[in-house]
Amino acid sequence: MLSHRQLFLLNNAQTSGSPRLLEIEKAEGVHIFGPDGKEYIDLVSGFAVSNVGHRHPRVVQAIKDQVDRYMHVTVYGEFVQAPQVLFAQKLVSVLPKPLDSVYFVNSGAEATEGALKLAKRYTGRRKIISCHNAYHGSTQGALSVMGNDYYKQGYQPLLPDIEFIEFNSFRDLEYINSETACVIIETIQGEAGIRVPTHEYMLALRQKCDETGTLLILDEIQTGFGRTGKLFAFEHYNIEPDILLLAKGIGGGMPIGAFIARTEVMSVLKENPILGHITTFGGHPVCCAAGLATLETILEENMLEGISERAALFKQLLRHSAIREVRGIGFMMAIQLERFEQVEAVSSLCAKNGLIIDWFLHCDSALRVSPPLIIAEKEIRKACAIILDALDQCTGQHG
Ligand code: PLP
């Protein structure tokens, strides 16, 4: 009989020639367990998803309660489903006042798609501006605004009228003009290897969009729900987006995304033609129930408290001659090494020693540190000891 690992390689479509092949039995809190009972500390959170920890009891209970009532009943936007209504209401209550209309979708990429369509439709303009090294998803519209040609080359033609600007460059804001429908930008760039823009830049970007009637789309799919120490990363900058993108962590481990705008903007999707965006499973009631429980849990359990102190502990402990820099904000960090080979060797050794760590799509010379927000000091110390030990072994340098 073939093992699960062999079957995975045989019947499951592969995305690369070198999958991790870690077999999972169970996950709980900050830990993932293999079939042999091996315990791993998770520093990746399923790529910024398990912010409240794996299988948070409140999220699990909300899912079970909803499954006992109903699962899918109809396409998005027709029936009144309490989990959708209550999750949207809760989201709106924690967002700046103008952002009062939530369109639920299935994923980050679909949120990007919906937002780009909305911006074109609302402004009547064609031009879209994105950033070099941006990542907004992998469907064709989202891929079109990806700031890395390597991943796009095999899929041309993609969307026309897209321009790329340098993230955090004042000079490039000049490209935004009265023909621009939207600027789509990650508030903190994730897959670029964690790039944090300055306050001045974000203010100037907001101002330029205002001056030119351009919609500002902030992609908070990776930063959303607390990863940076604030519920949303734009709170660090005193600016507000015209359209906000959420996914990943907002579902507490269930698949859901959303694009959020003011009603006046969003309402263009409902007429002339109607059904400006159609999604069968968007806002799935079980996912919305999980999302509501996730948001309530973060707020009621004060999960954002102490993130900056615990992030500082990572930075303090991660000192090694092979580490060039530890950068980031909150639990969205990158450990910059010199080369991919080091990153690859360190992450393999870490996995062997009970730690899950990875790298970034557009920056493979840095290790990704994005643990569940609940990670405790003891687990941080253990994780850092495993990383430093792996660095010693891989580089032959000590400390
Ligand atoms: N936007 C950002 C900033 C992301 O990091 C990601 C995924 O990594 C996406 C969009 C796409 O999300 P999804 O994988 O749910 O389509």
Coordinates of C-alpha atoms and ligand atoms in Angstrom, one line a residue:
M1 CA 0.0 0.0 0.0
L2 CA 1.3 3.5 -0.8
S3 CA 2.0 5.9 2.0
H4 CA 0.2 9.2 2.2
R5 CA 3.4 10.9 1.2
Q6 CA 3.6 8.7 -2.0
L7 CA -0.1 9.3 -2.8
F8 CA 0.4 13.1 -2.3
L9 CA 3.1 13.0 -5.0
L10 CA 1.1 10.8 -7.2
N11 CA -2.4 12.3 -7.2
N12 CA -2.2 15.8 -5.8
A13 CA -1.1 18.4 -8.3
Q14 CA 2.3 19.7 -7.3
T15 CA 3.3 23.4 -7.2
S16 CA 7.1 22.9 -7.2
G17 CA 9.7 20.2 -7.5
S18 CA 10.6 20.4 -3.9
P19 CA 7.5 20.3 -1.6
R20 CA 8.1 20.3 2.2
L21 CA 6.4 16.9 2.5
L22 CA 5.8 17.3 6.2
E23 CA 3.0 15.0 7.2
I24 CA 0.4 16.6 9.6
E25 CA -1.6 14.7 12.2
K26 CA -2.9 17.6 14.3
A27 CA -2.4 21.3 15.1
E28 CA -3.2 23.2 18.2
G29 CA -2.2 26.7 19.4
V30 CA 1.4 27.4 18.2
H31 CA 2.1 23.7 17.6
I32 CA 1.8 21.3 14.7
F33 CA 2.2 17.6 15.2
G34 CA 3.3 14.9 12.9
P35 CA 1.9 11.3 12.8
D36 CA 4.8 10.1 14.9
G37 CA 3.8 12.6 17.6
K38 CA 6.7 14.9 16.7
E39 CA 6.0 18.5 17.9
Y40 CA 6.8 21.5 15.8
I41 CA 6.6 25.2 16.9
D42 CA 5.0 27.0 14.0
L43 CA 6.6 30.2 13.0
V44 CA 4.8 30.5 9.7
S45 CA 1.1 30.2 10.9
G46 CA 0.1 28.6 7.6
F47 CA 1.4 31.8 5.9
A48 CA -0.1 34.4 8.2
V49 CA -3.4 32.6 8.7
S50 CA -3.4 31.0 12.2
N51 CA -3.1 34.3 14.0
V52 CA -5.3 33.2 16.9
G53 CA -3.5 29.9 17.0
H54 CA -4.4 26.6 15.4
R55 CA -7.9 25.4 16.3
H56 CA -8.7 28.1 18.8
P57 CA -11.5 26.6 20.9
R58 CA -13.9 29.6 20.3
V59 CA -13.4 29.4 16.6
V60 CA -13.9 25.6 16.6
Q61 CA -17.1 26.0 18.6
A62 CA -18.5 28.6 16.3
I63 CA -17.8 26.4 13.3
K64 CA -19.5 23.4 15.0
D65 CA -22.5 25.5 16.0
Q66 CA -22.9 26.8 12.5
V67 CA -22.5 23.4 10.8
D68 CA -25.4 22.2 13.1
R69 CA -27.6 25.0 11.7
Y70 CA -26.8 25.3 8.0
M71 CA -23.8 25.3 5.6
H72 CA -24.1 26.6 2.0
V73 CA -27.6 27.8 1.1
T74 CA -27.2 30.1 -1.9
V75 CA -24.8 32.3 -3.8
Y76 CA -23.4 35.4 -2.1
G77 CA -25.7 38.4 -1.9
E78 CA -29.2 36.9 -1.9
F79 CA -30.3 35.4 1.4
V80 CA -30.0 36.9 4.8
Q81 CA -27.5 34.7 6.7
A82 CA -26.8 35.7 10.3
P83 CA -23.1 34.8 10.3
Q84 CA -22.5 37.1 7.3
V85 CA -24.5 39.9 8.7
L86 CA -22.9 39.7 12.2
F87 CA -19.4 39.4 10.9
A88 CA -19.8 42.4 8.5
Q89 CA -21.3 44.4 11.4
K90 CA -18.4 43.6 13.6
L91 CA -15.9 44.4 10.9
V92 CA -17.5 47.7 10.2
S93 CA -17.5 48.5 13.9
V94 CA -13.7 48.2 14.1
L95 CA -13.0 50.0 10.8
P96 CA -13.0 53.8 10.1
K97 CA -16.5 55.1 9.6
P98 CA -16.5 55.4 5.8
L99 CA -15.7 51.7 5.3
D100 CA -19.2 50.4 5.8
S101 CA -19.8 48.0 3.0
V102 CA -18.2 44.5 3.1
Y103 CA -18.2 42.2 0.1
F104 CA -17.2 38.6 1.3
V105 CA -15.3 36.4 -1.1
N106 CA -13.3 33.1 -0.8
S107 CA -9.7 34.2 -0.8
G108 CA -7.2 36.9 -1.0
A109 CA -6.8 36.7 -4.8
E110 CA -10.6 37.0 -5.2
A111 CA -10.6 40.1 -2.9
T112 CA -8.0 41.6 -5.2
E113 CA -10.0 40.7 -8.3
G114 CA -13.1 42.3 -6.8
A115 CA -11.3 45.4 -5.8
L116 CA -9.6 46.0 -9.1
K117 CA -13.0 45.6 -10.9
L118 CA -14.6 47.9 -8.4
A119 CA -12.0 50.6 -8.9
K120 CA -12.3 50.5 -12.7
R121 CA -16.0 50.6 -12.5
Y122 CA -16.3 53.3 -10.0
T123 CA -13.8 55.7 -11.5
G124 CA -14.4 54.8 -15.2
R125 CA -10.6 54.7 -15.6
R126 CA -8.4 51.9 -16.9
K127 CA -5.0 52.5 -15.4
I128 CA -3.9 50.5 -12.4
I129 CA -0.7 51.2 -10.4
S130 CA 1.0 48.5 -8.4
C131 CA 4.4 48.1 -6.8
H132 CA 7.6 46.3 -7.7
N133 CA 7.8 43.1 -5.6
A134 CA 4.1 43.2 -4.7
Y135 CA 2.1 40.1 -4.2
H136 CA -1.7 40.3 -4.4
G137 CA -2.6 36.7 -5.4
S138 CA -2.2 34.3 -8.3
T139 CA -5.3 34.5 -10.4
Q140 CA -4.9 36.4 -13.7
G141 CA -6.0 39.8 -12.5
A142 CA -4.1 39.5 -9.3
L143 CA -1.1 38.1 -11.2
S144 CA -1.2 41.1 -13.5
V145 CA -0.5 43.4 -10.5
M146 CA 2.3 41.1 -9.1
G147 CA 5.6 43.0 -9.1
N148 CA 7.8 40.2 -10.3
D149 CA 8.1 39.2 -13.9
Y150 CA 9.5 35.8 -13.3
Y151 CA 6.1 34.5 -12.1
K152 CA 4.2 36.2 -14.9
Q153 CA 6.3 35.3 -18.0
G154 CA 4.4 32.1 -18.8
Y155 CA 0.9 33.6 -18.6
Q156 CA 0.9 36.6 -21.0
P157 CA -1.2 38.4 -22.0
L158 CA -2.3 39.5 -18.6
L159 CA -4.3 42.7 -17.8
P160 CA -3.2 45.8 -19.8
D161 CA -2.6 49.3 -18.5
I162 CA -0.7 48.4 -15.4
E163 CA 2.3 50.4 -14.2
F164 CA 4.7 49.5 -11.5
I165 CA 6.2 52.0 -9.0
E166 CA 8.9 51.5 -6.4
F167 CA 7.5 50.8 -3.0
N168 CA 8.2 53.7 -0.6
S169 CA 9.6 56.0 -3.3
F170 CA 8.3 59.6 -3.2
R171 CA 9.6 60.2 -6.7
D172 CA 7.4 57.4 -8.3
L173 CA 4.2 58.9 -6.8
E174 CA 4.4 61.2 -9.9
Y175 CA 3.0 58.3 -12.0
I176 CA -0.3 58.6 -10.2
N177 CA -2.5 61.0 -12.2
S178 CA -6.1 61.7 -13.3
E179 CA -6.1 58.6 -15.5
T180 CA -5.3 56.2 -12.6
A181 CA -8.2 54.1 -11.4
C182 CA -6.4 52.8 -8.4
V183 CA -3.2 52.2 -6.6
I184 CA -3.0 48.7 -5.1
I185 CA -0.4 48.4 -2.4
E186 CA 0.3 46.2 0.6
T187 CA 0.4 48.4 3.7
I188 CA 3.5 46.4 4.7
Q189 CA 5.0 44.5 1.9
G190 CA 5.0 40.8 2.8
E191 CA 6.4 38.6 0.0
A192 CA 9.0 41.2 -0.8
G193 CA 10.6 40.1 2.4
I194 CA 8.8 42.5 4.9
R195 CA 9.2 46.1 3.8
V196 CA 7.8 48.7 6.1
P197 CA 7.1 52.1 4.4
T198 CA 7.6 55.4 6.2
H199 CA 4.8 57.5 7.7
E200 CA 5.7 60.3 5.3
Y201 CA 5.4 58.1 2.3
M202 CA 2.0 56.7 3.2
L203 CA 0.7 60.2 3.9
A204 CA 2.0 61.4 0.5
L205 CA 0.5 58.4 -1.2
R206 CA -2.9 59.1 0.4
Q207 CA -2.6 62.8 -0.6
K208 CA -1.7 62.0 -4.2
C209 CA -4.6 59.6 -4.5
D210 CA -6.9 62.3 -3.1
E211 CA -5.6 65.0 -5.5
T212 CA -6.1 62.8 -8.6
G213 CA -9.3 61.1 -7.7
T214 CA -7.5 57.7 -7.5
L215 CA -8.8 55.0 -5.3
L216 CA -6.3 53.7 -2.7
I217 CA -6.5 49.9 -2.3
L218 CA -4.7 48.7 0.8
D219 CA -4.0 45.0 0.7
E220 CA -4.1 43.9 4.3
I221 CA -4.5 40.3 3.4
Q222 CA -1.2 39.4 5.2
T223 CA -1.2 42.2 7.8
G224 CA -4.9 41.9 8.7
F225 CA -6.2 41.1 12.1
G226 CA -3.3 41.8 14.4
R227 CA -0.2 40.5 12.7
T228 CA 1.6 43.9 13.0
G229 CA 0.4 44.5 16.6
K230 CA -2.6 46.6 15.4
L231 CA -5.8 45.1 14.1
F232 CA -5.0 46.6 10.7
A233 CA -1.6 47.9 9.6
F234 CA -2.9 51.2 8.3
E235 CA -3.6 52.2 11.9
H236 CA 0.2 52.7 12.2
Y237 CA 0.0 55.4 9.6
N238 CA -3.1 57.5 10.4
I239 CA -4.5 57.0 6.9
E240 CA -7.5 55.2 5.6
P241 CA -7.9 53.2 2.4
D242 CA -10.8 53.6 -0.1
I243 CA -10.8 49.8 -0.5
L244 CA -9.5 47.4 2.1
L245 CA -8.5 43.8 1.2
L246 CA -8.7 41.1 3.9
A247 CA -8.3 37.3 3.8
K248 CA -5.9 34.8 5.4
G249 CA -6.0 35.4 9.2
I250 CA -9.5 36.8 9.3
G251 CA -11.1 33.4 9.1
G252 CA -9.2 31.9 12.0
G253 CA -8.1 29.0 9.8
M254 CA -11.2 28.9 7.5
P255 CA -11.1 30.2 3.9
I256 CA -12.6 33.7 3.5
G257 CA -11.7 37.0 2.1
A258 CA -13.3 40.4 1.8
F259 CA -13.0 43.7 0.0
I260 CA -14.5 46.6 1.9
A261 CA -15.3 50.1 0.7
R262 CA -17.8 52.8 1.4
T263 CA -21.4 52.1 0.3
E264 CA -21.3 54.8 -2.3
V265 CA -18.3 53.1 -4.0
M266 CA -19.5 49.5 -3.6
S267 CA -23.0 50.2 -4.9
V268 CA -21.7 50.5 -8.5
L269 CA -21.4 46.7 -8.6
K270 CA -25.2 46.3 -8.3
E271 CA -26.4 48.0 -11.4
N272 CA -25.7 48.6 -15.0
P273 CA -24.9 45.7 -15.4
I274 CA -26.1 44.1 -12.2
L275 CA -24.0 41.4 -10.5
G276 CA -20.7 43.2 -10.9
H277 CA -19.0 40.4 -9.0
I278 CA -20.4 36.9 -8.6
T279 CA -19.3 34.3 -6.2
T280 CA -21.1 31.1 -5.1
F281 CA -19.2 30.4 -1.9
G282 CA -18.2 34.0 -1.0
G283 CA -19.1 34.7 2.6
H284 CA -19.8 31.0 3.4
P285 CA -21.7 30.9 6.7
V286 CA -19.3 28.5 8.4
C287 CA -16.4 30.7 7.4
C288 CA -18.2 33.9 8.5
A289 CA -19.0 32.3 11.9
A290 CA -15.3 31.4 12.2
G291 CA -14.3 35.0 11.2
L292 CA -16.7 36.6 13.7
A293 CA -15.3 34.3 16.5
T294 CA -11.8 35.1 15.4
L295 CA -12.3 38.9 15.6
E296 CA -14.2 38.6 18.9
T297 CA -11.4 36.4 20.3
I298 CA -8.7 38.8 19.3
L299 CA -10.5 41.7 20.9
E300 CA -11.8 40.0 24.0
E301 CA -8.7 38.1 24.8
N302 CA -6.5 41.2 24.2
M303 CA -4.4 39.3 21.8
L304 CA -2.6 42.4 20.5
E305 CA -1.2 43.2 23.9
G306 CA 2.5 42.6 24.3
I307 CA 3.1 41.7 20.6
S308 CA 5.7 44.5 20.2
E309 CA 7.5 43.3 23.4
R310 CA 7.6 39.7 22.3
A311 CA 8.6 40.8 18.8
A312 CA 11.5 42.7 20.4
L313 CA 12.5 39.5 22.2
F314 CA 12.8 37.8 18.9
K315 CA 15.0 40.6 17.7
Q316 CA 17.1 40.6 20.8
L317 CA 17.7 36.8 20.7
L318 CA 18.3 36.5 17.0
R319 CA 21.9 37.7 17.0
H320 CA 24.4 35.7 14.9
S321 CA 27.2 36.6 12.6
A322 CA 25.3 35.1 9.7
I323 CA 22.2 37.3 10.4
R324 CA 22.5 40.6 8.5
E325 CA 19.3 42.1 9.8
V326 CA 16.0 41.2 11.6
R327 CA 13.4 43.6 10.2
G328 CA 9.7 44.0 10.4
I329 CA 6.9 45.1 12.6
G330 CA 5.0 43.1 15.2
F331 CA 4.9 39.4 14.3
M332 CA 5.7 40.1 10.7
M333 CA 9.4 39.7 10.6
A334 CA 12.2 38.7 8.2
I335 CA 15.6 37.3 9.3
Q336 CA 17.9 38.5 6.5
L337 CA 20.7 36.0 5.7
E338 CA 23.1 36.2 2.7
R339 CA 22.0 33.5 0.3
F340 CA 19.1 31.2 -0.4
E341 CA 21.3 28.1 0.2
Q342 CA 21.6 29.2 3.8
V343 CA 17.9 29.9 4.2
E344 CA 17.1 26.5 2.7
A345 CA 19.6 24.6 4.9
V346 CA 18.5 26.5 8.0
S347 CA 14.8 25.8 7.4
S348 CA 15.4 22.1 6.8
L349 CA 17.5 21.8 10.0
C350 CA 14.8 23.7 11.9
A351 CA 12.1 21.3 10.7
K352 CA 14.3 18.4 11.8
N353 CA 14.6 20.0 15.2
G354 CA 10.9 20.8 15.7
L355 CA 10.5 24.3 14.2
I356 CA 8.6 25.3 11.1
I357 CA 10.1 28.4 9.3
D358 CA 10.0 29.4 5.7
W359 CA 11.1 32.2 3.3
F360 CA 9.4 34.7 1.0
L361 CA 8.2 34.5 -2.6
H362 CA 10.2 37.5 -3.8
C363 CA 13.0 37.3 -1.2
D364 CA 14.5 33.8 -0.7
S365 CA 17.5 35.0 1.2
A366 CA 15.4 35.8 4.3
L367 CA 13.6 33.6 6.8
R368 CA 9.9 34.4 7.5
V369 CA 8.9 34.8 11.1
S370 CA 5.1 35.1 11.5
P371 CA 4.0 33.0 14.5
P372 CA 0.5 32.8 15.9
L373 CA -0.1 36.0 17.9
I374 CA -0.4 33.9 21.1
I375 CA 3.2 32.6 21.0
A376 CA 4.7 32.8 24.6
E377 CA 8.1 33.9 25.7
K378 CA 9.1 30.4 26.5
E379 CA 8.3 29.3 22.9
I380 CA 10.1 32.3 21.4
R381 CA 13.2 31.4 23.4
K382 CA 13.0 27.8 22.2
A383 CA 12.4 28.8 18.6
C384 CA 15.3 31.2 18.5
A385 CA 17.6 28.6 20.1
I386 CA 16.7 26.2 17.3
I387 CA 17.3 28.9 14.6
L388 CA 20.7 29.9 16.1
D389 CA 21.8 26.3 16.4
A390 CA 20.8 25.6 12.8
L391 CA 22.8 28.7 11.8
D392 CA 25.8 27.5 13.7
Q393 CA 25.6 24.2 11.9
C394 CA 25.0 25.6 8.4
T395 CA 27.5 28.3 8.5
G396 CA 30.2 26.7 10.7
Q397 CA 30.2 30.0 12.6
H398 CA 29.3 30.3 16.2
G399 CA 27.0 33.1 17.5
Ligands
PLP1 N1 -2.2 39.6 -0.9 C1 -1.2 39.4 0.0 C2 -0.5 40.5 0.6 C3 -0.8 38.1 0.2 O1 0.2 37.9 1.1 C4 -1.5 37.0 -0.4 C5 -1.1 35.6 -0.1 O2 0.0 35.3 0.3 C6 -2.6 37.3 -1.2 C7 -2.9 38.6 -1.5 C8 -3.3 36.2 -1.9 O3 -4.1 35.5 -1.0 P1 -4.7 34.1 -1.4 O4 -3.6 33.1 -1.3 O5 -5.7 33.8 -0.3 O6 -5.3 34.2 -2.7

